[in-house]
Each structure stands twice: as structure tokens, then as C-alpha cells.
Amino acid sequence: MVPPPSAPRPLLLRVITALGWCALGLSLVGLAGYGGYGHRYLELISHGRAQWFALSLGGVGLFVGVEVWRQRSHQGPTPTQALGTSLSLFCLGLNLTAIIPWYFPPAVPGGEAPALRCLMANVYGDNNQYDRLLDLVAATQPDVLVVVEFTPQWSRALEPLNPLFPHQQQVPRSDNFGLALYSRIPLDNLRVDSFGSPGLPTIVADLTWGDRPLSLYAVHPPPPVSPQGFALRNGMLAHWAETIPQNPQPVVMLGDWNLSPWSPYYGEFLAKTGLHNSSQGFGIQPTWPVAGVLPQKLQEQTGQGATPGFPPRPPWPWGQSLLQIPIDHGLISPGLRSVNFWRGPAIGSDHYPILVDLVWNNPTAQGPPPQASAQPQRLPPKGLKKTD
């Protein structure tokens, strides 16, 4: 029996409507991230663009579900219901424009060519699971390895890599800003640039790949969790935005950027440098935080005890995965393109490593890579996540 229009709505319908308004309210909060330039709290909101998209999608589904129920009950939509649906669709469309481009690669010339394989890992300085990174290097056989949060302990633990990577630059530090660059290929013009009063390092080197020169940058700007960190990170971005265009060679910048692709500072940096993200076209692959590691770090900091070995699985693995964001990137010049991009497995850090295979845009003019005959054919690494 169809209830008359004057009959009160069922409790379930009221709950669904309330959830729709909650999702819409949070989606509207997410729009504040578009005004994140100049304020670190607003910029932090911008990093969750994928999460705001999921919320707006949920809001649309809830409001549409209520409208369908009302139509089947011969009740028209109320003005507030129509407003909620319209606003949810607006938020959904706006967030969708920030998500879709990551699933479409740039239009560049195709062709087969030897790839320059780059592995970047923020290892987390207090992490002592050194074998996990060593095993990953053995499995992936990168030509270039960048290690972030490189400490004296990690320098000693990675000594087995020295014969594999005879060309390297290490900047071990006891804080979270040590860096290391390992390479199978000879490096030229190797230097360490320091920024600010903390002397935050950036490793810069040139190499020749496929008979062409390019410049490598190993970077780690600080997280914007404090006014000082916010200013330092943005200062480093501004410094690179001035110097990168002056480099006559193509550029590859690998590191933990503490910056998501939806930050206004990220967009400004790419606009000034002309670089693009090597993960473009391979989908959104969040790299931080690794499920289980942050709860473990909090236990250690609060004196609640640490579990030996790999950090325990949290009671909400699905929940924390929904909060992950991509902040580890490989930014490259237009002359280069990525043919593969993987998010690596957990290595005991709060970050996932990333692996990217790079080629020149016009591979027909490209010669064989250095020492190519000594390297076995490399297949897609087993156990790494790939999104095509």
C-alpha cells in the first residue's frame, strides 16, 4: 500500500538523507583546498582530492536514492532534496576533473626503446628492515636508486650495493633529510646543493643515457606540518622553479616531495618548470602512509611498546588505505616519458617506494644504453602494484 503524501517518512529514509547531507558537507569542506595557496591548513585539505571525490560520489548516490524512493512513492522531490542533489553533483564534477587525467597518459610518440629504470624509496630513518630494500633492488635491478631519509645506519646496511652501483653520492644525516644517489651509469658534475639554515640537501648529477645527457635530482623537501616546514618546502620549490628552466638538459627529479598533485604549489611548480609526473596515465597510486606503520610509530613515540619485526596490521586496514595520498613522485622533462610506473611493496617504512621506466620521446634516434649488453632482460617486477 502506497502511503499518502502526508505520511511521515520512514526512519531509514531520514537516516539516508542525513548521511547525504553529511557527505555533502564534507565535500564542500574539500572545495576549500582549491584556495590552499598561501595557507598550509587549506593546502592540507587539497591533498585529499581522491577522498573528496569518493565523498561527493557517495553524496550523489544517497540523494539520488532518496529521490528514486520518493518517485516510487508518488512524492515529488522537496526543494532541499533538489538542492542537495545539485550541490553533490557540482562537487562530484569538480573533483572528477582532478581525478580523471591521471588515468590518461600524455600523447607522445610511441615505439620500443631501452628504458632507464629508476627506483626511489623513502626508507624511514628508524626502520631497520634493511633486507627489504636490498631484496627489492635485487628483484627490480634499477639503473638509478634514490634513498630518502638516509642515515649512517642505512649507509652501512646498503654497503652490499656498492659493487652494483659504483657511481654514487651519499649524504647521511641523523635527521629525516639524508639522501643517497646510487647509479650503475657514470655520473658527471656530481654535487650537493644545500638550502636554508638547516642545510637541506639536494643531490644533482648528470649522466648519459641512450647517447643523450640528462640531469638527475634527488630531493626531499620538508613536510608542511609546521609554519617553518611549510615555508622551507615552498622555498625549495621556488628555488627549483628558478633553476630548473636554466638547465639545458632534460631533468629527472626523484624523491619524497611532501606534496600531492592537487596542491596549488604542485601545479605552480609544473607550470614554471614544464615538468610532468611520470605516473601520468598509470592511475592514482598513493604512497603514504603505509597501513600499520603510523600506528606503530605512534606507539613508539608514546612509550606504549613496539612490536619487533614488521609493524602489525592495523584493525582498520581498509580505512587507512582510504586515507593514503600520493606524495612520492618522479617528475620528468617533456623530452622523456614513462613506459611503466609501479608502486612498490611495503619495506618497513611509512612510505611505499616507486619504480619508473623512462625512455626518450623519439626512441628511433636513441642509441643503446650504457652497459646494456651486461644487463639481463627485465620483466615487470613481481609483487609490485601496477595500474594501466
CSV table of C-alpha atoms in Angstrom, one decimal:
chain,number,residue,atom,x,y,z
A,1,MET,CA,0.0,0.0,0.0
A,2,VAL,CA,1.4,3.4,-1.0
A,3,PRO,CA,1.5,5.8,1.9
A,4,PRO,CA,-0.2,9.2,1.3
A,5,PRO,CA,2.0,12.2,0.7
A,6,SER,CA,1.3,13.5,4.2
A,7,ALA,CA,2.6,10.3,5.8
A,8,PRO,CA,5.9,10.8,7.7
A,9,ARG,CA,9.0,9.4,6.0
A,10,PRO,CA,10.4,6.2,7.3
A,11,LEU,CA,13.3,6.4,9.7
A,12,LEU,CA,15.6,4.7,7.2
A,13,LEU,CA,14.9,7.5,4.7
A,14,ARG,CA,15.7,10.1,7.2
A,15,VAL,CA,19.0,8.4,8.1
A,16,ILE,CA,19.9,8.2,4.4
A,17,THR,CA,19.1,11.9,3.9
A,18,ALA,CA,21.1,12.8,6.9
A,19,LEU,CA,24.1,10.8,5.6
A,20,GLY,CA,23.7,12.5,2.2
A,21,TRP,CA,23.9,15.9,3.9
A,22,CYS,CA,27.0,14.9,5.9
A,23,ALA,CA,28.7,13.7,2.8
A,24,LEU,CA,27.8,16.9,1.0
A,25,GLY,CA,29.1,19.0,3.9
A,26,LEU,CA,32.4,17.2,3.9
A,27,SER,CA,32.6,17.5,0.1
A,28,LEU,CA,32.1,21.3,0.4
A,29,VAL,CA,34.9,21.4,3.0
A,30,GLY,CA,37.1,19.7,0.4
A,31,LEU,CA,36.5,22.6,-2.0
A,32,ALA,CA,38.4,24.8,0.4
A,33,GLY,CA,41.5,23.1,-0.8
A,34,TYR,CA,41.3,25.0,-4.1
A,35,GLY,CA,42.1,28.1,-2.1
A,36,GLY,CA,45.1,26.4,-0.4
A,37,TYR,CA,47.7,28.8,-1.9
A,38,GLY,CA,49.2,30.7,0.9
A,39,HIS,CA,47.7,28.8,3.9
A,40,ARG,CA,49.1,25.5,5.0
A,41,TYR,CA,45.8,24.3,6.6
A,42,LEU,CA,43.9,24.8,3.4
A,43,GLU,CA,46.6,23.2,1.4
A,44,LEU,CA,46.5,20.1,3.6
A,45,ILE,CA,42.8,19.8,2.6
A,46,SER,CA,43.8,19.8,-1.1
A,47,HIS,CA,45.9,16.7,-0.7
A,48,GLY,CA,42.7,14.5,-0.2
A,49,ARG,CA,41.2,15.2,-3.6
A,50,ALA,CA,40.6,11.5,-4.2
A,51,GLN,CA,38.9,11.2,-0.8
A,52,TRP,CA,36.7,14.3,-1.5
A,53,PHE,CA,35.7,12.7,-4.8
A,54,ALA,CA,34.7,9.5,-3.0
A,55,LEU,CA,32.6,11.5,-0.6
A,56,SER,CA,30.9,13.5,-3.3
A,57,LEU,CA,30.2,10.3,-5.2
A,58,GLY,CA,28.6,8.9,-2.0
A,59,GLY,CA,26.5,12.0,-1.5
A,60,VAL,CA,25.2,11.8,-5.1
A,61,GLY,CA,24.3,8.2,-4.6
A,62,LEU,CA,22.5,8.9,-1.3
A,63,PHE,CA,20.5,11.8,-2.6
A,64,VAL,CA,19.6,10.1,-5.9
A,65,GLY,CA,18.5,7.0,-3.9
A,66,VAL,CA,16.1,9.2,-1.8
A,67,GLU,CA,14.7,10.8,-5.0
A,68,VAL,CA,14.1,7.4,-6.5
A,69,TRP,CA,12.2,6.3,-3.4
A,70,ARG,CA,10.1,9.4,-3.4
A,71,GLN,CA,9.2,9.0,-7.0
A,72,ARG,CA,8.2,5.4,-6.5
A,73,SER,CA,6.1,6.6,-3.5
A,74,HIS,CA,4.4,9.2,-5.8
A,75,GLN,CA,6.1,12.0,-4.0
A,76,GLY,CA,8.0,14.8,-5.8
A,77,PRO,CA,11.4,15.9,-4.6
A,78,THR,CA,11.5,18.6,-2.0
A,79,PRO,CA,13.4,21.9,-2.6
A,80,THR,CA,16.0,20.9,0.0
A,81,GLN,CA,16.4,17.5,-1.6
A,82,ALA,CA,16.9,19.0,-5.1
A,83,LEU,CA,19.4,21.5,-3.6
A,84,GLY,CA,21.4,18.6,-2.0
A,85,THR,CA,21.4,16.6,-5.2
A,86,SER,CA,22.5,19.7,-7.3
A,87,LEU,CA,25.3,20.6,-4.9
A,88,SER,CA,26.5,17.0,-4.7
A,89,LEU,CA,26.7,16.8,-8.5
A,90,PHE,CA,28.6,20.0,-8.6
A,91,CYS,CA,31.2,18.7,-6.1
A,92,LEU,CA,31.4,15.4,-7.9
A,93,GLY,CA,32.1,17.0,-11.3
A,94,LEU,CA,34.7,19.4,-9.8
A,95,ASN,CA,36.6,16.6,-8.1
A,96,LEU,CA,36.2,14.3,-11.1
A,97,THR,CA,38.2,16.8,-13.3
A,98,ALA,CA,41.1,16.4,-10.8
A,99,ILE,CA,41.0,12.6,-10.9
A,100,ILE,CA,40.3,11.6,-14.5
A,101,PRO,CA,43.6,13.0,-16.1
A,102,TRP,CA,45.7,10.6,-14.0
A,103,TYR,CA,44.2,7.6,-16.0
A,104,PHE,CA,45.1,9.0,-19.4
A,105,PRO,CA,48.8,9.2,-20.5
A,106,PRO,CA,50.2,12.2,-22.3
A,107,ALA,CA,50.0,12.0,-26.1
A,108,VAL,CA,53.6,11.3,-27.1
A,109,PRO,CA,55.3,9.3,-29.9
A,110,GLY,CA,55.4,5.6,-29.3
A,111,GLY,CA,57.9,2.9,-30.1
A,112,GLU,CA,60.2,0.5,-28.3
A,113,ALA,CA,63.4,1.6,-26.7
A,114,PRO,CA,65.7,0.7,-23.8
A,115,ALA,CA,64.4,2.1,-20.6
A,116,LEU,CA,66.2,3.9,-17.8
A,117,ARG,CA,64.8,2.2,-14.6
A,118,CYS,CA,64.7,4.4,-11.6
A,119,LEU,CA,63.8,3.3,-8.0
A,120,MET,CA,63.1,5.8,-5.3
A,121,ALA,CA,62.5,4.8,-1.7
A,122,ASN,CA,61.9,6.8,1.5
A,123,VAL,CA,63.1,4.2,3.9
A,124,TYR,CA,62.2,6.0,7.2
A,125,GLY,CA,65.4,6.6,9.2
A,126,ASP,CA,64.4,4.4,12.2
A,127,ASN,CA,63.4,1.5,10.0
A,128,ASN,CA,65.9,-1.4,10.4
A,129,GLN,CA,64.5,-3.8,7.9
A,130,TYR,CA,67.3,-3.2,5.5
A,131,ASP,CA,66.9,-6.6,3.7
A,132,ARG,CA,63.6,-5.5,2.3
A,133,LEU,CA,65.2,-2.7,0.3
A,134,LEU,CA,68.1,-4.9,-0.7
A,135,ASP,CA,65.6,-7.6,-1.9
A,136,LEU,CA,63.6,-5.0,-3.9
A,137,VAL,CA,66.8,-3.8,-5.6
A,138,ALA,CA,67.7,-7.4,-6.5
A,139,ALA,CA,64.3,-8.0,-7.9
A,140,THR,CA,63.9,-4.8,-9.9
A,141,GLN,CA,67.5,-4.2,-11.0
A,142,PRO,CA,67.3,-0.4,-11.3
A,143,ASP,CA,69.8,1.7,-13.1
A,144,VAL,CA,69.4,4.5,-10.6
A,145,LEU,CA,68.4,4.3,-6.9
A,146,VAL,CA,67.5,7.2,-4.8
A,147,VAL,CA,67.2,6.7,-1.0
A,148,VAL,CA,65.4,9.3,1.2
A,149,GLU,CA,65.8,9.6,5.0
A,150,PHE,CA,69.3,8.1,4.5
A,151,THR,CA,71.1,7.7,7.9
A,152,PRO,CA,74.6,6.5,8.8
A,153,GLN,CA,72.9,3.2,9.8
A,154,TRP,CA,71.4,2.9,6.3
A,155,SER,CA,74.7,3.8,4.7
A,156,ARG,CA,76.4,0.8,6.4
A,157,ALA,CA,73.4,-1.5,5.7
A,158,LEU,CA,73.5,-0.7,2.0
A,159,GLU,CA,77.2,-1.4,1.5
A,160,PRO,CA,76.4,-4.6,-0.4
A,161,LEU,CA,75.0,-2.3,-3.2
A,162,ASN,CA,78.4,-0.7,-3.8
A,163,PRO,CA,79.6,-3.2,-6.4
A,164,LEU,CA,76.3,-2.9,-8.2
A,165,PHE,CA,76.3,0.9,-8.1
A,166,PRO,CA,79.9,2.1,-8.4
A,167,HIS,CA,78.8,5.7,-9.0
A,168,GLN,CA,77.1,7.3,-6.0
A,169,GLN,CA,76.8,10.2,-3.7
A,170,GLN,CA,75.8,9.8,-0.1
A,171,VAL,CA,74.6,12.5,2.3
A,172,PRO,CA,73.8,10.6,5.5
A,173,ARG,CA,72.2,12.6,8.3
A,174,SER,CA,70.8,11.7,11.7
A,175,ASP,CA,67.6,13.6,11.0
A,176,ASN,CA,65.0,12.8,8.3
A,177,PHE,CA,66.7,14.6,5.5
A,178,GLY,CA,69.7,12.4,4.5
A,179,LEU,CA,69.9,11.4,0.8
A,180,ALA,CA,71.7,9.0,-1.4
A,181,LEU,CA,72.0,8.5,-5.1
A,182,TYR,CA,73.3,5.2,-6.5
A,183,SER,CA,73.9,4.6,-10.2
A,184,ARG,CA,75.1,1.9,-12.5
A,185,ILE,CA,75.9,4.6,-15.1
A,186,PRO,CA,78.8,7.0,-14.7
A,187,LEU,CA,77.8,10.3,-13.1
A,188,ASP,CA,79.2,13.7,-14.1
A,189,ASN,CA,79.1,17.1,-12.4
A,190,LEU,CA,78.1,15.5,-9.1
A,191,ARG,CA,77.2,18.0,-6.4
A,192,VAL,CA,75.2,18.5,-3.3
A,193,ASP,CA,73.2,21.7,-3.0
A,194,SER,CA,72.1,23.0,0.4
A,195,PHE,CA,69.0,25.1,1.1
A,196,GLY,CA,68.1,27.2,4.1
A,197,SER,CA,69.6,27.3,7.6
A,198,PRO,CA,69.0,23.5,8.1
A,199,GLY,CA,71.2,22.9,5.1
A,200,LEU,CA,68.6,20.7,3.4
A,201,PRO,CA,70.4,18.7,0.7
A,202,THR,CA,69.6,18.1,-2.9
A,203,ILE,CA,71.8,15.8,-4.9
A,204,VAL,CA,72.4,16.8,-8.5
A,205,ALA,CA,74.2,14.8,-11.2
A,206,ASP,CA,74.4,14.4,-15.0
A,207,LEU,CA,74.5,11.1,-16.8
A,208,THR,CA,74.3,9.9,-20.4
A,209,TRP,CA,71.6,7.6,-21.4
A,210,GLY,CA,70.9,6.5,-25.0
A,211,ASP,CA,73.7,8.8,-26.2
A,212,ARG,CA,71.9,11.8,-24.6
A,213,PRO,CA,72.7,13.7,-21.5
A,214,LEU,CA,70.2,14.3,-18.7
A,215,SER,CA,70.3,15.6,-15.1
A,216,LEU,CA,69.2,13.7,-12.1
A,217,TYR,CA,67.9,15.4,-8.9
A,218,ALA,CA,67.4,13.5,-5.6
A,219,VAL,CA,65.1,15.7,-3.5
A,220,HIS,CA,63.3,15.7,-0.1
A,221,PRO,CA,61.6,19.0,0.9
A,222,PRO,CA,60.2,19.0,4.4
A,223,PRO,CA,56.6,18.3,5.3
A,224,PRO,CA,54.4,21.3,5.7
A,225,VAL,CA,53.2,20.3,9.2
A,226,SER,CA,54.6,23.5,10.8
A,227,PRO,CA,54.9,27.1,9.6
A,228,GLN,CA,58.7,26.5,9.3
A,229,GLY,CA,58.3,23.3,7.3
A,230,PHE,CA,55.7,25.0,5.1
A,231,ALA,CA,58.0,27.9,4.4
A,232,LEU,CA,61.0,25.7,3.8
A,233,ARG,CA,59.2,23.4,1.4
A,234,ASN,CA,57.8,26.2,-0.6
A,235,GLY,CA,61.1,28.0,-0.6
A,236,MET,CA,62.8,24.9,-2.1
A,237,LEU,CA,60.1,24.6,-4.7
A,238,ALA,CA,60.5,28.2,-5.7
A,239,HIS,CA,64.3,27.8,-5.9
A,240,TRP,CA,64.0,24.8,-8.2
A,241,ALA,CA,61.4,26.6,-10.3
A,242,GLU,CA,64.0,29.2,-11.0
A,243,THR,CA,67.0,26.9,-11.6
A,244,ILE,CA,65.4,24.0,-13.5
A,245,PRO,CA,64.4,26.1,-16.6
A,246,GLN,CA,68.1,27.2,-16.8
A,247,ASN,CA,69.3,23.6,-17.1
A,248,PRO,CA,69.9,23.0,-20.8
A,249,GLN,CA,69.5,19.2,-20.3
A,250,PRO,CA,66.3,17.2,-19.7
A,251,VAL,CA,65.6,16.6,-16.0
A,252,VAL,CA,64.5,13.7,-13.8
A,253,MET,CA,63.6,14.7,-10.2
A,254,LEU,CA,63.0,11.8,-7.8
A,255,GLY,CA,62.0,12.0,-4.2
A,256,ASP,CA,59.5,12.4,-1.4
A,257,TRP,CA,58.0,15.7,-2.2
A,258,ASN,CA,55.6,16.0,0.7
A,259,LEU,CA,53.3,17.4,-1.9
A,260,SER,CA,50.3,15.8,-3.6
A,261,PRO,CA,49.4,16.5,-7.3
A,262,TRP,CA,46.4,18.6,-6.2
A,263,SER,CA,48.3,21.1,-4.2
A,264,PRO,CA,48.3,24.6,-5.8
A,265,TYR,CA,52.1,24.6,-5.2
A,266,TYR,CA,52.5,21.5,-7.2
A,267,GLY,CA,50.5,23.0,-10.1
A,268,GLU,CA,52.5,26.2,-10.0
A,269,PHE,CA,55.8,24.3,-9.9
A,270,LEU,CA,54.9,22.2,-13.0
A,271,ALA,CA,53.7,25.4,-14.8
A,272,LYS,CA,57.1,27.1,-14.2
A,273,THR,CA,59.4,24.2,-14.9
A,274,GLY,CA,57.5,22.4,-17.7
A,275,LEU,CA,57.9,19.1,-16.0
A,276,HIS,CA,55.3,16.4,-15.8
A,277,ASN,CA,54.7,13.4,-13.5
A,278,SER,CA,56.0,10.0,-14.6
A,279,SER,CA,52.8,8.4,-13.1
A,280,GLN,CA,50.6,10.2,-15.5
A,281,GLY,CA,48.4,7.6,-17.2
A,282,PHE,CA,49.0,4.9,-14.7
A,283,GLY,CA,46.3,6.0,-12.3
A,284,ILE,CA,46.4,7.3,-8.7
A,285,GLN,CA,48.9,5.2,-6.7
A,286,PRO,CA,49.1,6.6,-3.2
A,287,THR,CA,52.4,6.2,-1.4
A,288,TRP,CA,51.8,7.4,2.1
A,289,PRO,CA,51.0,6.3,4.8
A,290,VAL,CA,51.7,2.6,4.7
A,291,ALA,CA,48.9,0.8,6.6
A,292,GLY,CA,50.2,-0.3,10.0
A,293,VAL,CA,53.4,1.8,10.1
A,294,LEU,CA,52.0,5.0,11.5
A,295,PRO,CA,50.1,3.3,14.4
A,296,GLN,CA,53.4,1.6,15.2
A,297,LYS,CA,55.3,4.8,15.1
A,298,LEU,CA,52.8,6.4,17.5
A,299,GLN,CA,53.2,3.5,19.9
A,300,GLU,CA,57.0,4.0,19.9
A,301,GLN,CA,56.6,7.8,20.5
A,302,THR,CA,54.1,7.4,23.3
A,303,GLY,CA,56.1,4.7,25.1
A,304,GLN,CA,53.4,2.0,24.6
A,305,GLY,CA,55.9,-0.5,23.4
A,306,ALA,CA,56.9,-1.6,19.9
A,307,THR,CA,56.3,-5.0,18.3
A,308,PRO,CA,59.6,-6.5,16.9
A,309,GLY,CA,59.7,-7.0,13.2
A,310,PHE,CA,57.3,-5.7,10.6
A,311,PRO,CA,54.7,-3.4,12.1
A,312,PRO,CA,51.4,-5.1,12.9
A,313,ARG,CA,48.4,-4.9,10.6
A,314,PRO,CA,46.0,-2.2,12.0
A,315,PRO,CA,42.4,-3.1,12.9
A,316,TRP,CA,41.2,-0.9,10.1
A,317,PRO,CA,43.4,-1.7,7.1
A,318,TRP,CA,40.6,-0.7,4.6
A,319,GLY,CA,40.1,2.6,6.5
A,320,GLN,CA,43.7,3.7,6.5
A,321,SER,CA,44.1,2.8,2.8
A,322,LEU,CA,41.3,5.2,2.1
A,323,LEU,CA,43.4,8.0,3.7
A,324,GLN,CA,46.5,7.4,1.6
A,325,ILE,CA,47.8,10.1,-0.7
A,326,PRO,CA,50.5,10.2,-3.5
A,327,ILE,CA,53.4,12.4,-2.3
A,328,ASP,CA,56.4,10.5,-3.7
A,329,HIS,CA,57.0,11.4,-7.4
A,330,GLY,CA,59.3,11.2,-10.3
A,331,LEU,CA,59.0,14.4,-12.3
A,332,ILE,CA,60.4,14.5,-15.8
A,333,SER,CA,61.1,16.9,-18.7
A,334,PRO,CA,58.9,16.8,-21.8
A,335,GLY,CA,61.7,15.0,-23.7
A,336,LEU,CA,61.1,12.0,-21.5
A,337,ARG,CA,58.2,9.7,-21.0
A,338,SER,CA,57.4,6.8,-18.6
A,339,VAL,CA,56.5,3.4,-20.1
A,340,ASN,CA,55.9,1.8,-16.7
A,341,PHE,CA,55.2,3.1,-13.3
A,342,TRP,CA,54.8,0.9,-10.2
A,343,ARG,CA,54.1,1.5,-6.5
A,344,GLY,CA,56.4,-0.9,-4.7
A,345,PRO,CA,55.7,-3.2,-1.7
A,346,ALA,CA,56.0,-2.2,1.9
A,347,ILE,CA,59.6,-2.2,3.1
A,348,GLY,CA,59.1,-1.3,6.7
A,349,SER,CA,58.8,2.5,6.0
A,350,ASP,CA,55.8,4.7,6.3
A,351,HIS,CA,56.2,5.3,2.5
A,352,TYR,CA,55.9,2.9,-0.4
A,353,PRO,CA,58.8,3.0,-2.9
A,354,ILE,CA,58.1,3.9,-6.5
A,355,LEU,CA,59.7,2.4,-9.7
A,356,VAL,CA,59.6,4.1,-13.1
A,357,ASP,CA,60.9,3.1,-16.5
A,358,LEU,CA,61.8,6.1,-18.7
A,359,VAL,CA,62.5,6.4,-22.4
A,360,TRP,CA,63.1,9.3,-24.8
A,361,ASN,CA,60.1,10.5,-26.7
A,362,ASN,CA,61.6,9.7,-30.1
A,363,PRO,CA,63.3,6.4,-29.4
A,364,THR,CA,64.3,5.9,-33.1
A,365,ALA,CA,67.1,8.4,-32.5
A,366,GLN,CA,68.2,6.7,-29.4
A,367,GLY,CA,71.2,4.5,-29.1
A,368,PRO,CA,71.7,1.5,-26.8
A,369,PRO,CA,72.0,2.3,-23.1
A,370,PRO,CA,75.4,2.1,-21.4
A,371,GLN,CA,76.3,-1.5,-20.4
A,372,ALA,CA,73.1,-2.7,-21.9
A,373,SER,CA,74.6,-6.0,-23.0
A,374,ALA,CA,75.6,-6.8,-19.4
A,375,GLN,CA,72.1,-6.4,-18.1
A,376,PRO,CA,69.5,-9.2,-18.4
A,377,GLN,CA,66.1,-8.6,-19.8
A,378,ARG,CA,64.0,-7.1,-17.1
A,379,LEU,CA,60.4,-8.2,-16.7
A,380,PRO,CA,57.6,-6.4,-14.7
A,381,PRO,CA,58.7,-6.8,-11.0
A,382,LYS,CA,56.7,-9.5,-9.2
A,383,GLY,CA,54.7,-8.2,-6.3
A,384,LEU,CA,54.6,-4.5,-7.4
A,385,LYS,CA,51.3,-2.8,-8.0
A,386,LYS,CA,50.8,-1.6,-11.5
A,387,THR,CA,47.8,0.4,-12.8
A,388,ASP,CA,47.4,0.7,-16.5
